[in-house]
Amino acid sequence: MRYNLGSSSTGLISGVAAFVLSLFFLLSCEKEVDINLKTGDPKLVVEGGIENGYPPFVLLSTSIGYFQKIDLTTLENSAVHGAEVYVSDGIKTIRLKEYSLDTGFNGANKFYYYGVVDLRNPTIPPLDSLILGEFEKMYKLTVIYQGKTYESHTKIPTPTPLDSVITKVPDRPDIIPNSRTLEVFFKDPDTPGNCMRYYTQRNSEPLYPALNSVFNDEIINGKQFKTELPLAEPRSTTTRFDSLGVCYVGDTVLFKWTAIDKNVYDFWNTYEYALGTLGSPFATPIQVKSNISNGALGIWAGYGAIYDTLIAK
């Protein structure tokens, strides 16, 4: 069988050759572009709180650039050392002491916190040198660092007790045998603007805030309601995705229910939204709110807390 390579085939070959030559010239003219993105100046980051019956506790760091490599050295370098930290209840003012924690071999990595108790050797100082959180009191935080002063105010609201908190079979299509979630019954006060945050602890695990831990009473103001609450998980969870938010029959669960003010709610609400949508191209960008003055980031929070312990049934 003979094939006739006519004019159409010749034109096709010529077209391919032209395309290859064009591509060659385009690639040979390509210029490497090096985009040097500027990073903003580091800002002070505050995470501090005071709870009823407990002294204040403050962590200080500096912000890390978006494109900066994150490792233990970076985190250690971001920890703030040498700041002056004061807390006042309007009558008494105390200066929090700086303590260090060694997290590496032979003190290779040091991190700092500000409080009244050395966590490595816990001893309670004299009560007259302490400020302990009380319901309905305002607390002022002052941080002096590198010649700048940062301030914030927070209140410890009185929490409204839950009518009850129980464990129940989860409302989900694929139920894991013997798994349970929490269900709370609650009568919201008829005054608007109440905000809450909750935490849970399973057996001997640490006490964690829930992944979506805050809510307010915009919809439920003054109403009696019940709702299912998933148990809290560490934000670094990489396993057990099929059983997130549940405990099991026989588990001991500690439930922490806290009242917070509007500024504290706004911070945690925007912070948790930002974490939950991290990396999503479809999420609406959001700025995490702060109640710290002078351009600092973070939160100074008052927590009015009540606790309940139950056995999952």
mmCIF file of C-alpha atoms in Angstrom:
data_model
loop_
_atom_site.group_PDB
_atom_site.id
_atom_site.type_symbol
_atom_site.label_atom_id
_atom_site.label_comp_id
_atom_site.label_asym_id
_atom_site.label_seq_id
_atom_site.Cartn_x
_atom_site.Cartn_y
_atom_site.Cartn_z
ATOM 1 C CA MET A 1 0.000 0.000 0.000
ATOM 2 C CA ARG A 2 1.379 3.417 -0.989
ATOM 3 C CA TYR A 3 0.807 6.627 0.955
ATOM 4 C CA ASN A 4 0.513 9.951 -0.786
ATOM 5 C CA LEU A 5 2.114 12.764 1.223
ATOM 6 C CA GLY A 6 0.317 15.575 -0.461
ATOM 7 C CA SER A 7 0.154 19.295 0.179
ATOM 8 C CA SER A 8 -2.000 18.944 3.297
ATOM 9 C CA SER A 9 0.600 16.756 5.007
ATOM 10 C CA THR A 10 3.382 19.100 3.999
ATOM 11 C CA GLY A 11 1.441 22.020 5.462
ATOM 12 C CA LEU A 12 0.895 20.142 8.732
ATOM 13 C CA ILE A 13 4.615 19.399 9.056
ATOM 14 C CA SER A 14 5.467 23.021 8.307
ATOM 15 C CA GLY A 15 3.001 24.208 10.951
ATOM 16 C CA VAL A 16 4.478 21.939 13.606
ATOM 17 C CA ALA A 17 7.976 23.113 12.716
ATOM 18 C CA ALA A 18 6.895 26.742 13.004
ATOM 19 C CA PHE A 19 5.326 26.085 16.400
ATOM 20 C CA VAL A 20 8.482 24.379 17.694
ATOM 21 C CA LEU A 21 10.665 27.244 16.447
ATOM 22 C CA SER A 22 8.366 29.824 18.076
ATOM 23 C CA LEU A 23 8.458 27.945 21.364
ATOM 24 C CA PHE A 24 12.258 27.789 21.183
ATOM 25 C CA PHE A 25 12.555 31.557 20.687
ATOM 26 C CA LEU A 26 10.081 32.265 23.497
ATOM 27 C CA LEU A 27 11.975 30.076 25.955
ATOM 28 C CA SER A 28 15.344 31.471 24.909
ATOM 29 C CA CYS A 29 14.053 35.006 25.606
ATOM 30 C CA GLU A 30 12.597 34.069 29.010
ATOM 31 C CA LYS A 31 13.898 36.272 31.815
ATOM 32 C CA GLU A 32 14.115 35.058 35.390
ATOM 33 C CA VAL A 33 12.143 37.363 37.666
ATOM 34 C CA ASP A 34 13.084 37.497 41.307
ATOM 35 C CA ILE A 35 10.262 38.993 43.382
ATOM 36 C CA ASN A 36 11.500 40.236 46.718
ATOM 37 C CA LEU A 37 8.469 40.450 48.979
ATOM 38 C CA LYS A 38 8.967 42.758 51.920
ATOM 39 C CA THR A 39 7.910 41.603 55.368
ATOM 40 C CA GLY A 40 6.465 43.993 57.903
ATOM 41 C CA ASP A 41 8.211 44.896 61.109
ATOM 42 C CA PRO A 42 7.631 42.358 63.900
ATOM 43 C CA LYS A 43 4.795 43.248 66.251
ATOM 44 C CA LEU A 44 4.318 42.358 69.890
ATOM 45 C CA VAL A 45 1.942 39.416 70.352
ATOM 46 C CA VAL A 46 0.135 39.032 73.681
ATOM 47 C CA GLU A 47 -1.759 36.025 74.999
ATOM 48 C CA GLY A 48 -2.807 36.704 78.552
ATOM 49 C CA GLY A 49 -5.695 35.874 80.805
ATOM 50 C CA ILE A 50 -7.105 35.935 84.299
ATOM 51 C CA GLU A 51 -9.792 33.599 85.652
ATOM 52 C CA ASN A 52 -11.874 33.786 88.798
ATOM 53 C CA GLY A 53 -9.881 32.339 91.690
ATOM 54 C CA TYR A 54 -6.597 32.292 89.766
ATOM 55 C CA PRO A 55 -3.716 34.752 89.229
ATOM 56 C CA PRO A 56 -2.948 36.279 85.819
ATOM 57 C CA PHE A 57 -0.736 34.545 83.281
ATOM 58 C CA VAL A 58 0.836 36.178 80.209
ATOM 59 C CA LEU A 59 2.788 34.916 77.191
ATOM 60 C CA LEU A 60 4.648 37.422 75.016
ATOM 61 C CA SER A 61 6.204 36.923 71.602
ATOM 62 C CA THR A 62 6.873 38.799 68.391
ATOM 63 C CA SER A 63 5.090 38.132 65.124
ATOM 64 C CA ILE A 64 6.696 35.888 62.498
ATOM 65 C CA GLY A 65 6.813 36.775 58.792
ATOM 66 C CA TYR A 66 4.357 34.973 56.502
ATOM 67 C CA PHE A 67 7.111 33.449 54.360
ATOM 68 C CA GLN A 68 9.554 32.915 57.222
ATOM 69 C CA LYS A 69 10.764 29.400 57.952
ATOM 70 C CA ILE A 70 9.270 28.131 61.205
ATOM 71 C CA ASP A 71 11.336 25.844 63.411
ATOM 72 C CA LEU A 72 12.313 25.685 67.087
ATOM 73 C CA THR A 73 14.977 28.342 66.628
ATOM 74 C CA THR A 74 12.485 30.719 65.000
ATOM 75 C CA LEU A 75 9.985 30.152 67.798
ATOM 76 C CA GLU A 76 12.643 30.628 70.454
ATOM 77 C CA ASN A 77 13.781 33.874 68.853
ATOM 78 C CA SER A 78 10.186 35.119 68.792
ATOM 79 C CA ALA A 79 9.773 34.659 72.565
ATOM 80 C CA VAL A 80 9.927 38.011 74.365
ATOM 81 C CA HIS A 81 12.502 38.293 77.131
ATOM 82 C CA GLY A 82 13.015 41.269 79.450
ATOM 83 C CA ALA A 83 9.589 42.935 79.294
ATOM 84 C CA GLU A 84 7.879 44.621 82.245
ATOM 85 C CA VAL A 85 4.379 43.254 82.786
ATOM 86 C CA TYR A 86 1.898 44.734 85.271
ATOM 87 C CA VAL A 87 -1.672 43.809 86.209
ATOM 88 C CA SER A 88 -4.012 46.076 88.175
ATOM 89 C CA ASP A 89 -7.495 45.524 89.598
ATOM 90 C CA GLY A 90 -8.025 49.238 90.227
ATOM 91 C CA ILE A 91 -6.807 49.013 93.815
ATOM 92 C CA LYS A 92 -3.674 46.918 93.718
ATOM 93 C CA THR A 93 -1.009 46.703 91.017
ATOM 94 C CA ILE A 94 1.472 43.833 90.813
ATOM 95 C CA ARG A 95 4.384 43.151 88.507
ATOM 96 C CA LEU A 96 4.435 39.675 87.016
ATOM 97 C CA LYS A 97 7.731 37.821 87.198
ATOM 98 C CA GLU A 98 9.468 36.443 84.154
ATOM 99 C CA TYR A 99 10.096 32.697 84.167
ATOM 100 C CA SER A 100 11.811 30.512 81.590
ATOM 101 C CA LEU A 101 11.074 26.992 80.428
ATOM 102 C CA ASP A 102 13.761 24.793 78.866
ATOM 103 C CA THR A 103 12.306 22.681 76.077
ATOM 104 C CA GLY A 104 15.548 21.456 74.512
ATOM 105 C CA PHE A 105 18.502 19.321 75.598
ATOM 106 C CA ASN A 106 20.645 21.121 78.199
ATOM 107 C CA GLY A 107 18.558 24.264 77.839
ATOM 108 C CA ALA A 108 19.012 24.484 74.075
ATOM 109 C CA ASN A 109 15.612 26.135 73.626
ATOM 110 C CA LYS A 110 14.229 28.622 76.144
ATOM 111 C CA PHE A 111 10.743 30.061 76.215
ATOM 112 C CA TYR A 112 9.453 32.694 78.606
ATOM 113 C CA TYR A 113 6.203 33.439 80.405
ATOM 114 C CA TYR A 114 5.073 36.018 82.950
ATOM 115 C CA GLY A 115 3.164 35.096 86.085
ATOM 116 C CA VAL A 116 3.388 34.658 89.841
ATOM 117 C CA VAL A 117 4.233 30.937 90.039
ATOM 118 C CA ASP A 118 7.331 29.116 88.782
ATOM 119 C CA LEU A 119 5.881 26.108 86.940
ATOM 120 C CA ARG A 120 9.113 24.163 87.480
ATOM 121 C CA ASN A 121 8.788 24.513 91.259
ATOM 122 C CA PRO A 122 5.205 25.540 92.021
ATOM 123 C CA THR A 123 4.838 27.377 95.323
ATOM 124 C CA ILE A 124 2.080 29.845 96.129
ATOM 125 C CA PRO A 125 3.447 33.285 97.066
ATOM 126 C CA PRO A 126 1.908 35.328 99.925
ATOM 127 C CA LEU A 127 -1.685 36.303 99.159
ATOM 128 C CA ASP A 128 -1.000 39.998 99.772
ATOM 129 C CA SER A 129 1.370 39.912 96.783
ATOM 130 C CA LEU A 130 -1.235 38.362 94.476
ATOM 131 C CA ILE A 131 -4.153 39.462 92.392
ATOM 132 C CA LEU A 132 -6.747 36.719 91.994
ATOM 133 C CA GLY A 133 -9.581 36.965 89.517
ATOM 134 C CA GLU A 134 -13.038 37.927 90.814
ATOM 135 C CA PHE A 135 -16.420 38.067 89.094
ATOM 136 C CA GLU A 136 -17.463 41.456 87.692
ATOM 137 C CA LYS A 137 -14.059 43.066 88.230
ATOM 138 C CA MET A 138 -12.035 44.913 85.589
ATOM 139 C CA TYR A 139 -8.339 44.157 85.133
ATOM 140 C CA LYS A 140 -5.772 46.304 83.370
ATOM 141 C CA LEU A 141 -2.712 44.837 81.685
ATOM 142 C CA THR A 142 0.355 46.989 81.015
ATOM 143 C CA VAL A 143 3.351 45.733 79.043
ATOM 144 C CA ILE A 144 6.516 47.800 78.603
ATOM 145 C CA TYR A 145 8.879 46.448 75.973
ATOM 146 C CA GLN A 146 11.658 48.086 73.974
ATOM 147 C CA GLY A 147 10.560 51.561 75.016
ATOM 148 C CA LYS A 148 6.900 51.098 74.039
ATOM 149 C CA THR A 149 3.906 50.736 76.341
ATOM 150 C CA TYR A 150 0.959 48.482 75.529
ATOM 151 C CA GLU A 151 -2.280 48.386 77.517
ATOM 152 C CA SER A 152 -5.527 46.468 77.643
ATOM 153 C CA HIS A 153 -8.582 46.109 79.875
ATOM 154 C CA THR A 154 -10.794 43.097 80.417
ATOM 155 C CA LYS A 155 -13.640 42.070 82.694
ATOM 156 C CA ILE A 156 -14.455 38.743 84.316
ATOM 157 C CA PRO A 157 -18.206 38.331 83.703
ATOM 158 C CA THR A 158 -20.336 36.204 85.996
ATOM 159 C CA PRO A 159 -21.214 32.972 84.155
ATOM 160 C CA THR A 160 -24.795 31.778 83.994
ATOM 161 C CA PRO A 161 -24.883 28.187 85.305
ATOM 162 C CA LEU A 162 -26.005 25.460 82.934
ATOM 163 C CA ASP A 163 -29.268 23.731 83.755
ATOM 164 C CA SER A 164 -27.531 20.454 82.964
ATOM 165 C CA VAL A 165 -24.813 18.878 80.850
ATOM 166 C CA ILE A 166 -25.057 15.234 79.787
ATOM 167 C CA THR A 167 -23.495 12.815 77.312
ATOM 168 C CA LYS A 168 -25.542 11.502 74.400
ATOM 169 C CA VAL A 169 -25.261 9.474 71.203
ATOM 170 C CA PRO A 170 -23.919 11.827 68.492
ATOM 171 C CA ASP A 171 -26.266 13.207 65.846
ATOM 172 C CA ARG A 172 -24.260 11.997 62.866
ATOM 173 C CA PRO A 173 -24.885 9.439 60.110
ATOM 174 C CA ASP A 174 -22.025 7.052 60.891
ATOM 175 C CA ILE A 175 -22.061 6.486 64.630
ATOM 176 C CA ILE A 176 -18.996 4.885 66.173
ATOM 177 C CA PRO A 177 -20.057 2.231 68.719
ATOM 178 C CA ASN A 178 -20.207 3.553 72.304
ATOM 179 C CA SER A 179 -19.257 7.090 71.202
ATOM 180 C CA ARG A 180 -20.804 10.079 72.954
ATOM 181 C CA THR A 181 -20.893 13.863 72.639
ATOM 182 C CA LEU A 182 -22.041 16.498 75.108
ATOM 183 C CA GLU A 183 -25.488 18.073 75.253
ATOM 184 C CA VAL A 184 -26.090 21.183 77.344
ATOM 185 C CA PHE A 185 -29.371 22.681 78.552
ATOM 186 C CA PHE A 186 -29.182 26.404 79.201
ATOM 187 C CA LYS A 187 -31.424 29.397 79.952
ATOM 188 C CA ASP A 188 -29.832 32.509 78.507
ATOM 189 C CA PRO A 189 -30.319 35.723 80.522
ATOM 190 C CA ASP A 190 -32.671 38.279 78.958
ATOM 191 C CA THR A 191 -29.896 40.872 78.823
ATOM 192 C CA PRO A 192 -28.278 40.850 75.351
ATOM 193 C CA GLY A 193 -24.558 40.589 74.705
ATOM 194 C CA ASN A 194 -23.679 37.434 76.633
ATOM 195 C CA CYS A 195 -20.689 35.559 75.205
ATOM 196 C CA MET A 196 -19.354 32.129 76.143
ATOM 197 C CA ARG A 197 -16.353 29.895 75.568
ATOM 198 C CA TYR A 198 -16.048 26.217 76.481
ATOM 199 C CA TYR A 199 -13.298 23.634 77.019
ATOM 200 C CA THR A 200 -13.242 19.889 77.659
ATOM 201 C CA GLN A 201 -10.840 17.315 79.029
ATOM 202 C CA ARG A 202 -11.055 13.580 78.338
ATOM 203 C CA ASN A 203 -9.663 11.343 81.081
ATOM 204 C CA SER A 204 -6.007 12.327 81.634
ATOM 205 C CA GLU A 205 -5.671 14.405 78.454
ATOM 206 C CA PRO A 206 -4.988 18.152 78.730
ATOM 207 C CA LEU A 207 -7.859 20.620 78.941
ATOM 208 C CA TYR A 208 -8.437 22.016 75.428
ATOM 209 C CA PRO A 209 -10.694 24.755 74.075
ATOM 210 C CA ALA A 210 -13.064 23.424 71.429
ATOM 211 C CA LEU A 211 -12.116 23.908 67.780
ATOM 212 C CA ASN A 212 -15.042 26.337 67.524
ATOM 213 C CA SER A 213 -15.137 27.325 71.149
ATOM 214 C CA VAL A 214 -17.031 30.635 71.319
ATOM 215 C CA PHE A 215 -20.603 31.707 70.711
ATOM 216 C CA ASN A 216 -22.929 34.535 71.696
ATOM 217 C CA ASP A 217 -26.630 35.018 72.366
ATOM 218 C CA GLU A 218 -27.620 37.045 69.296
ATOM 219 C CA ILE A 219 -30.164 34.377 68.338
ATOM 220 C CA ILE A 220 -30.943 32.794 71.704
ATOM 221 C CA ASN A 221 -31.118 35.887 73.924
ATOM 222 C CA GLY A 222 -33.430 35.215 76.855
ATOM 223 C CA LYS A 223 -34.402 31.770 75.587
ATOM 224 C CA GLN A 224 -34.183 28.249 76.934
ATOM 225 C CA PHE A 225 -32.248 26.031 74.576
ATOM 226 C CA LYS A 226 -30.294 22.820 74.258
ATOM 227 C CA THR A 227 -27.421 22.104 71.928
ATOM 228 C CA GLU A 228 -24.923 19.377 71.155
ATOM 229 C CA LEU A 229 -21.303 20.324 71.797
ATOM 230 C CA PRO A 230 -18.420 18.282 70.367
ATOM 231 C CA LEU A 231 -15.546 17.560 72.701
ATOM 232 C CA ALA A 232 -12.401 19.603 72.220
ATOM 233 C CA GLU A 233 -9.377 18.350 70.313
ATOM 234 C CA PRO A 234 -5.796 19.638 70.069
ATOM 235 C CA ARG A 235 -5.443 21.906 67.034
ATOM 236 C CA SER A 236 -2.484 19.825 65.883
ATOM 237 C CA THR A 237 -4.607 16.666 65.600
ATOM 238 C CA THR A 238 -3.485 14.490 62.674
ATOM 239 C CA THR A 239 -5.182 11.214 63.613
ATOM 240 C CA ARG A 240 -8.583 9.933 64.708
ATOM 241 C CA PHE A 241 -10.423 12.139 62.208
ATOM 242 C CA ASP A 242 -13.297 9.666 62.197
ATOM 243 C CA SER A 243 -13.827 10.194 65.915
ATOM 244 C CA LEU A 244 -13.184 13.899 66.401
ATOM 245 C CA GLY A 245 -15.340 15.505 69.053
ATOM 246 C CA VAL A 246 -16.462 12.363 70.865
ATOM 247 C CA CYS A 247 -15.734 10.460 74.041
ATOM 248 C CA TYR A 248 -16.686 6.878 74.870
ATOM 249 C CA VAL A 249 -18.851 5.174 77.450
ATOM 250 C CA GLY A 250 -16.966 5.113 80.743
ATOM 251 C CA ASP A 251 -14.742 8.125 79.958
ATOM 252 C CA THR A 252 -14.400 10.877 82.540
ATOM 253 C CA VAL A 253 -15.066 14.289 81.007
ATOM 254 C CA LEU A 254 -14.256 17.644 82.585
ATOM 255 C CA PHE A 255 -16.378 20.449 81.136
ATOM 256 C CA LYS A 256 -15.304 24.080 81.551
ATOM 257 C CA TRP A 257 -17.886 26.752 80.758
ATOM 258 C CA THR A 258 -16.734 30.389 80.759
ATOM 259 C CA ALA A 259 -18.346 33.791 80.365
ATOM 260 C CA ILE A 260 -16.287 36.298 78.357
ATOM 261 C CA ASP A 261 -16.734 39.909 77.288
ATOM 262 C CA LYS A 262 -17.379 41.075 73.709
ATOM 263 C CA ASN A 263 -13.733 41.937 72.961
ATOM 264 C CA VAL A 264 -12.579 38.483 74.026
ATOM 265 C CA TYR A 265 -15.336 36.887 71.942
ATOM 266 C CA ASP A 266 -14.340 38.927 68.881
ATOM 267 C CA PHE A 267 -10.707 37.870 69.180
ATOM 268 C CA TRP A 268 -11.326 34.137 69.546
ATOM 269 C CA ASN A 269 -14.112 34.140 66.949
ATOM 270 C CA THR A 270 -11.913 35.741 64.271
ATOM 271 C CA TYR A 271 -8.850 33.739 65.332
ATOM 272 C CA GLU A 272 -10.655 30.402 65.090
ATOM 273 C CA TYR A 273 -12.206 31.366 61.753
ATOM 274 C CA ALA A 274 -8.766 32.262 60.393
ATOM 275 C CA LEU A 275 -7.347 28.927 61.582
ATOM 276 C CA GLY A 276 -10.250 26.953 60.176
ATOM 277 C CA THR A 277 -9.961 28.511 56.710
ATOM 278 C CA LEU A 278 -6.163 28.584 56.525
ATOM 279 C CA GLY A 279 -5.039 27.940 52.960
ATOM 280 C CA SER A 280 -8.539 27.881 51.462
ATOM 281 C CA PRO A 281 -8.760 29.929 48.231
ATOM 282 C CA PHE A 282 -12.533 30.244 48.690
ATOM 283 C CA ALA A 283 -12.533 31.662 52.229
ATOM 284 C CA THR A 284 -13.249 35.323 52.889
ATOM 285 C CA PRO A 285 -10.109 37.041 54.205
ATOM 286 C CA ILE A 286 -10.440 38.143 57.800
ATOM 287 C CA GLN A 287 -8.368 40.235 60.163
ATOM 288 C CA VAL A 288 -7.968 38.753 63.621
ATOM 289 C CA LYS A 289 -9.162 41.353 66.105
ATOM 290 C CA SER A 290 -7.148 42.406 69.147
ATOM 291 C CA ASN A 291 -7.861 44.331 72.348
ATOM 292 C CA ILE A 292 -4.228 45.392 72.911
ATOM 293 C CA SER A 293 -3.276 49.044 72.314
ATOM 294 C CA ASN A 294 -0.408 50.575 70.324
ATOM 295 C CA GLY A 295 -0.613 48.177 67.387
ATOM 296 C CA ALA A 296 0.089 44.965 69.294
ATOM 297 C CA LEU A 297 -1.621 41.697 68.387
ATOM 298 C CA GLY A 298 -3.372 39.201 70.630
ATOM 299 C CA ILE A 299 -5.671 39.171 73.621
ATOM 300 C CA TRP A 300 -5.932 40.042 77.293
ATOM 301 C CA ALA A 301 -8.914 38.011 78.469
ATOM 302 C CA GLY A 302 -11.027 37.646 81.577
ATOM 303 C CA TYR A 303 -12.780 34.307 82.085
ATOM 304 C CA GLY A 304 -15.664 33.696 84.455
ATOM 305 C CA ALA A 305 -15.480 29.922 84.748
ATOM 306 C CA ILE A 306 -17.521 27.097 86.186
ATOM 307 C CA TYR A 307 -16.589 23.404 85.974
ATOM 308 C CA ASP A 308 -18.538 20.169 85.786
ATOM 309 C CA THR A 309 -17.298 16.563 85.770
ATOM 310 C CA LEU A 310 -19.309 13.695 84.320
ATOM 311 C CA ILE A 311 -18.932 10.053 83.354
ATOM 312 C CA ALA A 312 -19.984 9.232 79.796
ATOM 313 C CA LYS A 313 -23.001 6.892 79.781
#
